[in-house]
Amino acid sequence: MYSRIARPTATLVRSLSTSSQHNAKVAVLGASGGIGQPLSLLLKNSPLVSELSLYDIAHTPGVAADLSHIETRATVTGYVGADQLGDALKGCEVVVIPAGVPRKPGMTRDDLFNTNATIVATLADACARHCPQAMICIISNPVNSTIPITSEVMKKHGVYNPNRVFGVTTLDIVRANTFVAELKGLDPARVNVPVVGGHAGKTIIPLISRCTPKVEFPADQLSALTGRIQEAGTEVVKAKAGAGSATLSMAYAGARFTFSLLDAMNGKEGVVECAFVRSEETECKYYSTPLLLGKNGIEKNLGLGKLSVFEEKLVAEAMDELKGSIKKGEDFVANMK
């Protein structure tokens, strides 16, 4: 089935060209940050975006002024501070949220919870009030908890639509494609590895058995490759030595997912991306699987599909951690004043 899916990387390349034009208002919340700035740059370059609304608690007017000089048609407006958040969101069809603090060496994604949970809950509340029909794409970690937080906040306002709330796990797919291509001497733009589960450590489950083109690895190499994909974020955190986490590759992945979503909203058929969403596919309430995207968000959840014995074991081993992270997010909203 996956061999028939168009490579989403081609979507990114095409979206940076000027061949097709559509009108979409997209907001980036956390636009001044390490992910937000390069993400906004990629969105500004796309003919799929006609209006770009940039929000953060500082520096956004400068970021917007800088980007507004680029010779592409998207108009850019910067909004700064809580009192301008509502204006930033009005009329938005897609909201991408990379806001929050980054990981530093020795931190897990879960260590970010207390700070980022509050930020995401505040921004989700604003989305529920000012653009309740928008597609919400959450990058802020820990995604395994921030998606339940976003969903529960939207429920409180009576505007929750599970087909429109996405945890952006695309960087796991991008990394899997790259690492497989490196080992096999392939063009990474032509490799597609579905990645399921969650978006932290052992909850990241690359389905190498379903890679297109088909690849095979000895057991020890497969185990090492899987481990590298799962801990690739930590690899970058360590390499940056206290200067941040994966920002540029995450901006690329966030843009790739946004462009796929916009393509599908514009009526393109057969657009498939993995994302962490409300799910009935496993015993977890939320789970990342390949999704067929459409005009109204998720058109069909394509499910886990056939797994190898090795992958079945990974899925089973990740369940408890994933359930715990989901509950932590739900409990956070339940206990909010």
PDB file of N, CA and C in Angstrom, residues 98-177:
ATOM      1  N   PRO A  98       4.917  25.507  17.663  1.00  0.00           N
ATOM      2  CA  PRO A  98       6.211  25.028  18.164  1.00  0.00           C
ATOM      3  C   PRO A  98       6.610  25.721  19.473  1.00  0.00           C
ATOM      4  N   ALA A  99       5.701  26.474  20.092  1.00  0.00           N
ATOM      5  CA  ALA A  99       6.026  27.265  21.288  1.00  0.00           C
ATOM      6  C   ALA A  99       6.469  26.373  22.448  1.00  0.00           C
ATOM      7  N   GLY A 100       7.309  26.932  23.312  1.00  0.00           N
ATOM      8  CA  GLY A 100       7.752  26.196  24.496  1.00  0.00           C
ATOM      9  C   GLY A 100       9.253  26.266  24.667  1.00  0.00           C
ATOM     10  N   VAL A 101       9.729  25.628  25.733  1.00  0.00           N
ATOM     11  CA  VAL A 101      11.176  25.623  25.981  1.00  0.00           C
ATOM     12  C   VAL A 101      11.793  24.384  25.340  1.00  0.00           C
ATOM     13  N   PRO A 102      13.036  24.493  24.841  1.00  0.00           N
ATOM     14  CA  PRO A 102      13.702  23.337  24.216  1.00  0.00           C
ATOM     15  C   PRO A 102      14.367  22.454  25.257  1.00  0.00           C
ATOM     16  N   ARG A 103      14.722  21.259  24.822  1.00  0.00           N
ATOM     17  CA  ARG A 103      15.469  20.348  25.705  1.00  0.00           C
ATOM     18  C   ARG A 103      16.925  20.772  25.801  1.00  0.00           C
ATOM     19  N   LYS A 104      17.493  20.533  26.978  1.00  0.00           N
ATOM     20  CA  LYS A 104      18.930  20.735  27.189  1.00  0.00           C
ATOM     21  C   LYS A 104      19.549  19.384  27.552  1.00  0.00           C
ATOM     22  N   PRO A 105      20.871  19.254  27.481  1.00  0.00           N
ATOM     23  CA  PRO A 105      21.498  17.962  27.795  1.00  0.00           C
ATOM     24  C   PRO A 105      21.046  17.422  29.152  1.00  0.00           C
ATOM     25  N   GLY A 106      20.733  16.132  29.173  1.00  0.00           N
ATOM     26  CA  GLY A 106      20.297  15.484  30.408  1.00  0.00           C
ATOM     27  C   GLY A 106      18.802  15.533  30.627  1.00  0.00           C
ATOM     28  N   MET A 107      18.095  16.359  29.847  1.00  0.00           N
ATOM     29  CA  MET A 107      16.634  16.463  29.979  1.00  0.00           C
ATOM     30  C   MET A 107      15.941  15.461  29.071  1.00  0.00           C
ATOM     31  N   THR A 108      14.857  14.886  29.550  1.00  0.00           N
ATOM     32  CA  THR A 108      13.973  14.109  28.678  1.00  0.00           C
ATOM     33  C   THR A 108      12.890  15.052  28.176  1.00  0.00           C
ATOM     34  N   ARG A 109      12.135  14.616  27.159  1.00  0.00           N
ATOM     35  CA  ARG A 109      11.013  15.427  26.697  1.00  0.00           C
ATOM     36  C   ARG A 109      10.010  15.629  27.829  1.00  0.00           C
ATOM     37  N   ASP A 110       9.929  14.643  28.704  1.00  0.00           N
ATOM     38  CA  ASP A 110       8.973  14.720  29.809  1.00  0.00           C
ATOM     39  C   ASP A 110       9.382  15.780  30.840  1.00  0.00           C
ATOM     40  N   ASP A 111      10.694  16.068  30.939  1.00  0.00           N
ATOM     41  CA  ASP A 111      11.153  17.118  31.848  1.00  0.00           C
ATOM     42  C   ASP A 111      10.608  18.492  31.442  1.00  0.00           C
ATOM     43  N   LEU A 112      10.207  18.608  30.204  1.00  0.00           N
ATOM     44  CA  LEU A 112       9.665  19.867  29.690  1.00  0.00           C
ATOM     45  C   LEU A 112       8.214  20.062  30.101  1.00  0.00           C
ATOM     46  N   PHE A 113       7.640  19.023  30.690  1.00  0.00           N
ATOM     47  CA  PHE A 113       6.186  18.980  30.841  1.00  0.00           C
ATOM     48  C   PHE A 113       5.596  20.209  31.524  1.00  0.00           C
ATOM     49  N   ASN A 114       6.068  20.518  32.714  1.00  0.00           N
ATOM     50  CA  ASN A 114       5.400  21.567  33.493  1.00  0.00           C
ATOM     51  C   ASN A 114       5.342  22.910  32.781  1.00  0.00           C
ATOM     52  N   THR A 115       6.457  23.305  32.178  1.00  0.00           N
ATOM     53  CA  THR A 115       6.474  24.583  31.454  1.00  0.00           C
ATOM     54  C   THR A 115       5.633  24.518  30.190  1.00  0.00           C
ATOM     55  N   ASN A 116       5.889  23.515  29.361  1.00  0.00           N
ATOM     56  CA  ASN A 116       5.232  23.464  28.060  1.00  0.00           C
ATOM     57  C   ASN A 116       3.753  23.117  28.146  1.00  0.00           C
ATOM     58  N   ALA A 117       3.361  22.350  29.165  1.00  0.00           N
ATOM     59  CA  ALA A 117       1.942  22.010  29.335  1.00  0.00           C
ATOM     60  C   ALA A 117       1.112  23.277  29.523  1.00  0.00           C
ATOM     61  N   THR A 118       1.605  24.191  30.343  1.00  0.00           N
ATOM     62  CA  THR A 118       0.889  25.444  30.581  1.00  0.00           C
ATOM     63  C   THR A 118       0.822  26.290  29.322  1.00  0.00           C
ATOM     64  N   ILE A 119       1.943  26.362  28.593  1.00  0.00           N
ATOM     65  CA  ILE A 119       1.987  27.148  27.347  1.00  0.00           C
ATOM     66  C   ILE A 119       0.993  26.586  26.330  1.00  0.00           C
ATOM     67  N   VAL A 120       1.022  25.275  26.131  1.00  0.00           N
ATOM     68  CA  VAL A 120       0.141  24.652  25.137  1.00  0.00           C
ATOM     69  C   VAL A 120      -1.335  24.798  25.537  1.00  0.00           C
ATOM     70  N   ALA A 121      -1.630  24.622  26.816  1.00  0.00           N
ATOM     71  CA  ALA A 121      -3.017  24.769  27.277  1.00  0.00           C
ATOM     72  C   ALA A 121      -3.528  26.183  27.018  1.00  0.00           C
ATOM     73  N   THR A 122      -2.685  27.177  27.264  1.00  0.00           N
ATOM     74  CA  THR A 122      -3.059  28.577  27.024  1.00  0.00           C
ATOM     75  C   THR A 122      -3.317  28.841  25.545  1.00  0.00           C
ATOM     76  N   LEU A 123      -2.448  28.322  24.692  1.00  0.00           N
ATOM     77  CA  LEU A 123      -2.586  28.538  23.248  1.00  0.00           C
ATOM     78  C   LEU A 123      -3.769  27.758  22.673  1.00  0.00           C
ATOM     79  N   ALA A 124      -3.993  26.539  23.182  1.00  0.00           N
ATOM     80  CA  ALA A 124      -5.146  25.745  22.736  1.00  0.00           C
ATOM     81  C   ALA A 124      -6.449  26.445  23.125  1.00  0.00           C
ATOM     82  N   ASP A 125      -6.469  27.043  24.317  1.00  0.00           N
ATOM     83  CA  ASP A 125      -7.642  27.789  24.772  1.00  0.00           C
ATOM     84  C   ASP A 125      -7.937  28.947  23.814  1.00  0.00           C
ATOM     85  N   ALA A 126      -6.891  29.639  23.401  1.00  0.00           N
ATOM     86  CA  ALA A 126      -7.065  30.756  22.466  1.00  0.00           C
ATOM     87  C   ALA A 126      -7.567  30.268  21.103  1.00  0.00           C
ATOM     88  N   CYS A 127      -7.049  29.131  20.642  1.00  0.00           N
ATOM     89  CA  CYS A 127      -7.518  28.553  19.369  1.00  0.00           C
ATOM     90  C   CYS A 127      -9.000  28.200  19.457  1.00  0.00           C
ATOM     91  N   ALA A 128      -9.387  27.612  20.580  1.00  0.00           N
ATOM     92  CA  ALA A 128     -10.792  27.229  20.782  1.00  0.00           C
ATOM     93  C   ALA A 128     -11.708  28.454  20.726  1.00  0.00           C
ATOM     94  N   ARG A 129     -11.214  29.576  21.211  1.00  0.00           N
ATOM     95  CA  ARG A 129     -12.023  30.812  21.241  1.00  0.00           C
ATOM     96  C   ARG A 129     -12.038  31.550  19.899  1.00  0.00           C
ATOM     97  N   HIS A 130     -10.906  31.559  19.205  1.00  0.00           N
ATOM     98  CA  HIS A 130     -10.761  32.465  18.067  1.00  0.00           C
ATOM     99  C   HIS A 130     -10.716  31.785  16.696  1.00  0.00           C
ATOM    100  N   CYS A 131     -10.371  30.491  16.645  1.00  0.00           N
ATOM    101  CA  CYS A 131     -10.371  29.779  15.343  1.00  0.00           C
ATOM    102  C   CYS A 131     -10.724  28.313  15.594  1.00  0.00           C
ATOM    103  N   PRO A 132     -11.930  28.046  16.125  1.00  0.00           N
ATOM    104  CA  PRO A 132     -12.290  26.682  16.548  1.00  0.00           C
ATOM    105  C   PRO A 132     -12.319  25.647  15.424  1.00  0.00           C
ATOM    106  N   GLN A 133     -12.414  26.098  14.170  1.00  0.00           N
ATOM    107  CA  GLN A 133     -12.464  25.167  13.046  1.00  0.00           C
ATOM    108  C   GLN A 133     -11.096  24.896  12.431  1.00  0.00           C
ATOM    109  N   ALA A 134     -10.075  25.558  12.936  1.00  0.00           N
ATOM    110  CA  ALA A 134      -8.736  25.428  12.330  1.00  0.00           C
ATOM    111  C   ALA A 134      -8.133  24.048  12.572  1.00  0.00           C
ATOM    112  N   MET A 135      -7.224  23.666  11.677  1.00  0.00           N
ATOM    113  CA  MET A 135      -6.390  22.485  11.892  1.00  0.00           C
ATOM    114  C   MET A 135      -5.294  22.882  12.878  1.00  0.00           C
ATOM    115  N   ILE A 136      -5.138  22.123  13.953  1.00  0.00           N
ATOM    116  CA  ILE A 136      -4.153  22.439  14.978  1.00  0.00           C
ATOM    117  C   ILE A 136      -3.009  21.421  14.907  1.00  0.00           C
ATOM    118  N   CYS A 137      -1.807  21.918  14.669  1.00  0.00           N
ATOM    119  CA  CYS A 137      -0.629  21.052  14.523  1.00  0.00           C
ATOM    120  C   CYS A 137       0.342  21.349  15.663  1.00  0.00           C
ATOM    121  N   ILE A 138       0.479  20.407  16.584  1.00  0.00           N
ATOM    122  CA  ILE A 138       1.289  20.621  17.781  1.00  0.00           C
ATOM    123  C   ILE A 138       2.684  20.029  17.607  1.00  0.00           C
ATOM    124  N   ILE A 139       3.687  20.899  17.748  1.00  0.00           N
ATOM    125  CA  ILE A 139       5.081  20.475  17.724  1.00  0.00           C
ATOM    126  C   ILE A 139       5.647  20.449  19.151  1.00  0.00           C
ATOM    127  N   SER A 140       5.106  21.300  20.020  1.00  0.00           N
ATOM    128  CA  SER A 140       5.619  21.466  21.390  1.00  0.00           C
ATOM    129  C   SER A 140       5.672  20.134  22.132  1.00  0.00           C
ATOM    130  N   ASN A 141       6.828  19.838  22.686  1.00  0.00           N
ATOM    131  CA  ASN A 141       7.016  18.586  23.437  1.00  0.00           C
ATOM    132  C   ASN A 141       6.640  18.740  24.910  1.00  0.00           C
ATOM    133  N   PRO A 142       6.303  17.653  25.606  1.00  0.00           N
ATOM    134  CA  PRO A 142       6.204  16.270  25.086  1.00  0.00           C
ATOM    135  C   PRO A 142       4.880  16.048  24.337  1.00  0.00           C
ATOM    136  N   VAL A 143       4.968  15.782  23.026  1.00  0.00           N
ATOM    137  CA  VAL A 143       3.779  15.612  22.177  1.00  0.00           C
ATOM    138  C   VAL A 143       2.840  14.535  22.728  1.00  0.00           C
ATOM    139  N   ASN A 144       3.421  13.479  23.345  1.00  0.00           N
ATOM    140  CA  ASN A 144       2.585  12.404  23.899  1.00  0.00           C
ATOM    141  C   ASN A 144       1.633  12.926  24.976  1.00  0.00           C
ATOM    142  N   SER A 145       1.952  14.079  25.564  1.00  0.00           N
ATOM    143  CA  SER A 145       1.077  14.708  26.562  1.00  0.00           C
ATOM    144  C   SER A 145       0.403  15.976  26.047  1.00  0.00           C
ATOM    145  N   THR A 146       1.079  16.725  25.154  1.00  0.00           N
ATOM    146  CA  THR A 146       0.501  18.003  24.714  1.00  0.00           C
ATOM    147  C   THR A 146      -0.689  17.819  23.775  1.00  0.00           C
ATOM    148  N   ILE A 147      -0.759  16.677  23.089  1.00  0.00           N
ATOM    149  CA  ILE A 147      -1.951  16.418  22.262  1.00  0.00           C
ATOM    150  C   ILE A 147      -3.173  16.114  23.142  1.00  0.00           C
ATOM    151  N   PRO A 148      -3.064  15.256  24.164  1.00  0.00           N
ATOM    152  CA  PRO A 148      -4.189  15.115  25.101  1.00  0.00           C
ATOM    153  C   PRO A 148      -4.569  16.444  25.770  1.00  0.00           C
ATOM    154  N   ILE A 149      -3.588  17.269  26.096  1.00  0.00           N
ATOM    155  CA  ILE A 149      -3.879  18.584  26.693  1.00  0.00           C
ATOM    156  C   ILE A 149      -4.704  19.425  25.722  1.00  0.00           C
ATOM    157  N   THR A 150      -4.252  19.531  24.492  1.00  0.00           N
ATOM    158  CA  THR A 150      -4.966  20.317  23.477  1.00  0.00           C
ATOM    159  C   THR A 150      -6.397  19.801  23.300  1.00  0.00           C
ATOM    160  N   SER A 151      -6.527  18.487  23.208  1.00  0.00           N
ATOM    161  CA  SER A 151      -7.845  17.872  22.999  1.00  0.00           C
ATOM    162  C   SER A 151      -8.784  18.169  24.158  1.00  0.00           C
ATOM    163  N   GLU A 152      -8.295  18.028  25.390  1.00  0.00           N
ATOM    164  CA  GLU A 152      -9.136  18.257  26.570  1.00  0.00           C
ATOM    165  C   GLU A 152      -9.540  19.731  26.696  1.00  0.00           C
ATOM    166  N   VAL A 153      -8.643  20.641  26.345  1.00  0.00           N
ATOM    167  CA  VAL A 153      -8.985  22.072  26.367  1.00  0.00           C
ATOM    168  C   VAL A 153     -10.072  22.373  25.329  1.00  0.00           C
ATOM    169  N   MET A 154      -9.910  21.808  24.134  1.00  0.00           N
ATOM    170  CA  MET A 154     -10.926  22.023  23.083  1.00  0.00           C
ATOM    171  C   MET A 154     -12.280  21.452  23.515  1.00  0.00           C
ATOM    172  N   LYS A 155     -12.244  20.301  24.197  1.00  0.00           N
ATOM    173  CA  LYS A 155     -13.491  19.698  24.698  1.00  0.00           C
ATOM    174  C   LYS A 155     -14.203  20.624  25.675  1.00  0.00           C
ATOM    175  N   LYS A 156     -13.433  21.281  26.541  1.00  0.00           N
ATOM    176  CA  LYS A 156     -14.022  22.198  27.533  1.00  0.00           C
ATOM    177  C   LYS A 156     -14.809  23.316  26.864  1.00  0.00           C
ATOM    178  N   HIS A 157     -14.393  23.686  25.659  1.00  0.00           N
ATOM    179  CA  HIS A 157     -15.080  24.747  24.910  1.00  0.00           C
ATOM    180  C   HIS A 157     -16.160  24.191  23.976  1.00  0.00           C
ATOM    181  N   GLY A 158     -16.275  22.859  23.936  1.00  0.00           N
ATOM    182  CA  GLY A 158     -17.282  22.238  23.062  1.00  0.00           C
ATOM    183  C   GLY A 158     -16.957  22.323  21.589  1.00  0.00           C
ATOM    184  N   VAL A 159     -15.666  22.460  21.249  1.00  0.00           N
ATOM    185  CA  VAL A 159     -15.290  22.614  19.835  1.00  0.00           C
ATOM    186  C   VAL A 159     -14.293  21.548  19.379  1.00  0.00           C
ATOM    187  N   TYR A 160     -14.152  20.479  20.168  1.00  0.00           N
ATOM    188  CA  TYR A 160     -13.141  19.467  19.837  1.00  0.00           C
ATOM    189  C   TYR A 160     -13.547  18.647  18.625  1.00  0.00           C
ATOM    190  N   ASN A 161     -12.669  18.603  17.632  1.00  0.00           N
ATOM    191  CA  ASN A 161     -12.853  17.747  16.461  1.00  0.00           C
ATOM    192  C   ASN A 161     -11.574  16.922  16.312  1.00  0.00           C
ATOM    193  N   PRO A 162     -11.641  15.621  16.653  1.00  0.00           N
ATOM    194  CA  PRO A 162     -10.422  14.796  16.635  1.00  0.00           C
ATOM    195  C   PRO A 162      -9.765  14.684  15.270  1.00  0.00           C
ATOM    196  N   ASN A 163     -10.493  15.010  14.216  1.00  0.00           N
ATOM    197  CA  ASN A 163      -9.924  14.948  12.870  1.00  0.00           C
ATOM    198  C   ASN A 163      -9.088  16.175  12.526  1.00  0.00           C
ATOM    199  N   ARG A 164      -9.038  17.138  13.455  1.00  0.00           N
ATOM    200  CA  ARG A 164      -8.352  18.406  13.172  1.00  0.00           C
ATOM    201  C   ARG A 164      -7.238  18.727  14.164  1.00  0.00           C
ATOM    202  N   VAL A 165      -6.901  17.780  15.033  1.00  0.00           N
ATOM    203  CA  VAL A 165      -5.838  18.005  16.021  1.00  0.00           C
ATOM    204  C   VAL A 165      -4.729  16.976  15.797  1.00  0.00           C
ATOM    205  N   PHE A 166      -3.530  17.472  15.479  1.00  0.00           N
ATOM    206  CA  PHE A 166      -2.414  16.602  15.084  1.00  0.00           C
ATOM    207  C   PHE A 166      -1.177  16.842  15.937  1.00  0.00           C
ATOM    208  N   GLY A 167      -0.582  15.767  16.422  1.00  0.00           N
ATOM    209  CA  GLY A 167       0.753  15.842  17.006  1.00  0.00           C
ATOM    210  C   GLY A 167       1.750  15.588  15.891  1.00  0.00           C
ATOM    211  N   VAL A 168       2.612  16.552  15.624  1.00  0.00           N
ATOM    212  CA  VAL A 168       3.526  16.448  14.478  1.00  0.00           C
ATOM    213  C   VAL A 168       4.710  15.554  14.840  1.00  0.00           C
ATOM    214  N   THR A 169       4.671  14.334  14.347  1.00  0.00           N
ATOM    215  CA  THR A 169       5.742  13.356  14.576  1.00  0.00           C
ATOM    216  C   THR A 169       6.626  13.206  13.333  1.00  0.00           C
ATOM    217  N   THR A 170       6.428  14.069  12.356  1.00  0.00           N
ATOM    218  CA  THR A 170       7.057  13.919  11.042  1.00  0.00           C
ATOM    219  C   THR A 170       8.575  13.821  11.107  1.00  0.00           C
ATOM    220  N   LEU A 171       9.179  14.459  12.110  1.00  0.00           N
ATOM    221  CA  LEU A 171      10.642  14.396  12.201  1.00  0.00           C
ATOM    222  C   LEU A 171      11.129  12.961  12.400  1.00  0.00           C
ATOM    223  N   ASP A 172      10.334  12.136  13.080  1.00  0.00           N
ATOM    224  CA  ASP A 172      10.719  10.725  13.248  1.00  0.00           C
ATOM    225  C   ASP A 172      10.764  10.012  11.893  1.00  0.00           C
ATOM    226  N   ILE A 173       9.819  10.340  11.014  1.00  0.00           N
ATOM    227  CA  ILE A 173       9.783   9.735   9.677  1.00  0.00           C
ATOM    228  C   ILE A 173      10.957  10.252   8.850  1.00  0.00           C
ATOM    229  N   VAL A 174      11.187  11.554   8.919  1.00  0.00           N
ATOM    230  CA  VAL A 174      12.290  12.182   8.185  1.00  0.00           C
ATOM    231  C   VAL A 174      13.631  11.555   8.590  1.00  0.00           C
ATOM    232  N   ARG A 175      13.819  11.369   9.896  1.00  0.00           N
ATOM    233  CA  ARG A 175      15.060  10.753  10.393  1.00  0.00           C
ATOM    234  C   ARG A 175      15.174   9.309   9.946  1.00  0.00           C
ATOM    235  N   ALA A 176      14.080   8.560  10.055  1.00  0.00           N
ATOM    236  CA  ALA A 176      14.097   7.151   9.644  1.00  0.00           C
ATOM    237  C   ALA A 176      14.456   7.041   8.163  1.00  0.00           C
ATOM    238  N   ASN A 177      13.852   7.888   7.333  1.00  0.00           N
ATOM    239  CA  ASN A 177      14.147   7.874   5.895  1.00  0.00           C
ATOM    240  C   ASN A 177      15.627   8.159   5.646  1.00  0.00           C
TER     241      ASN A 177
END
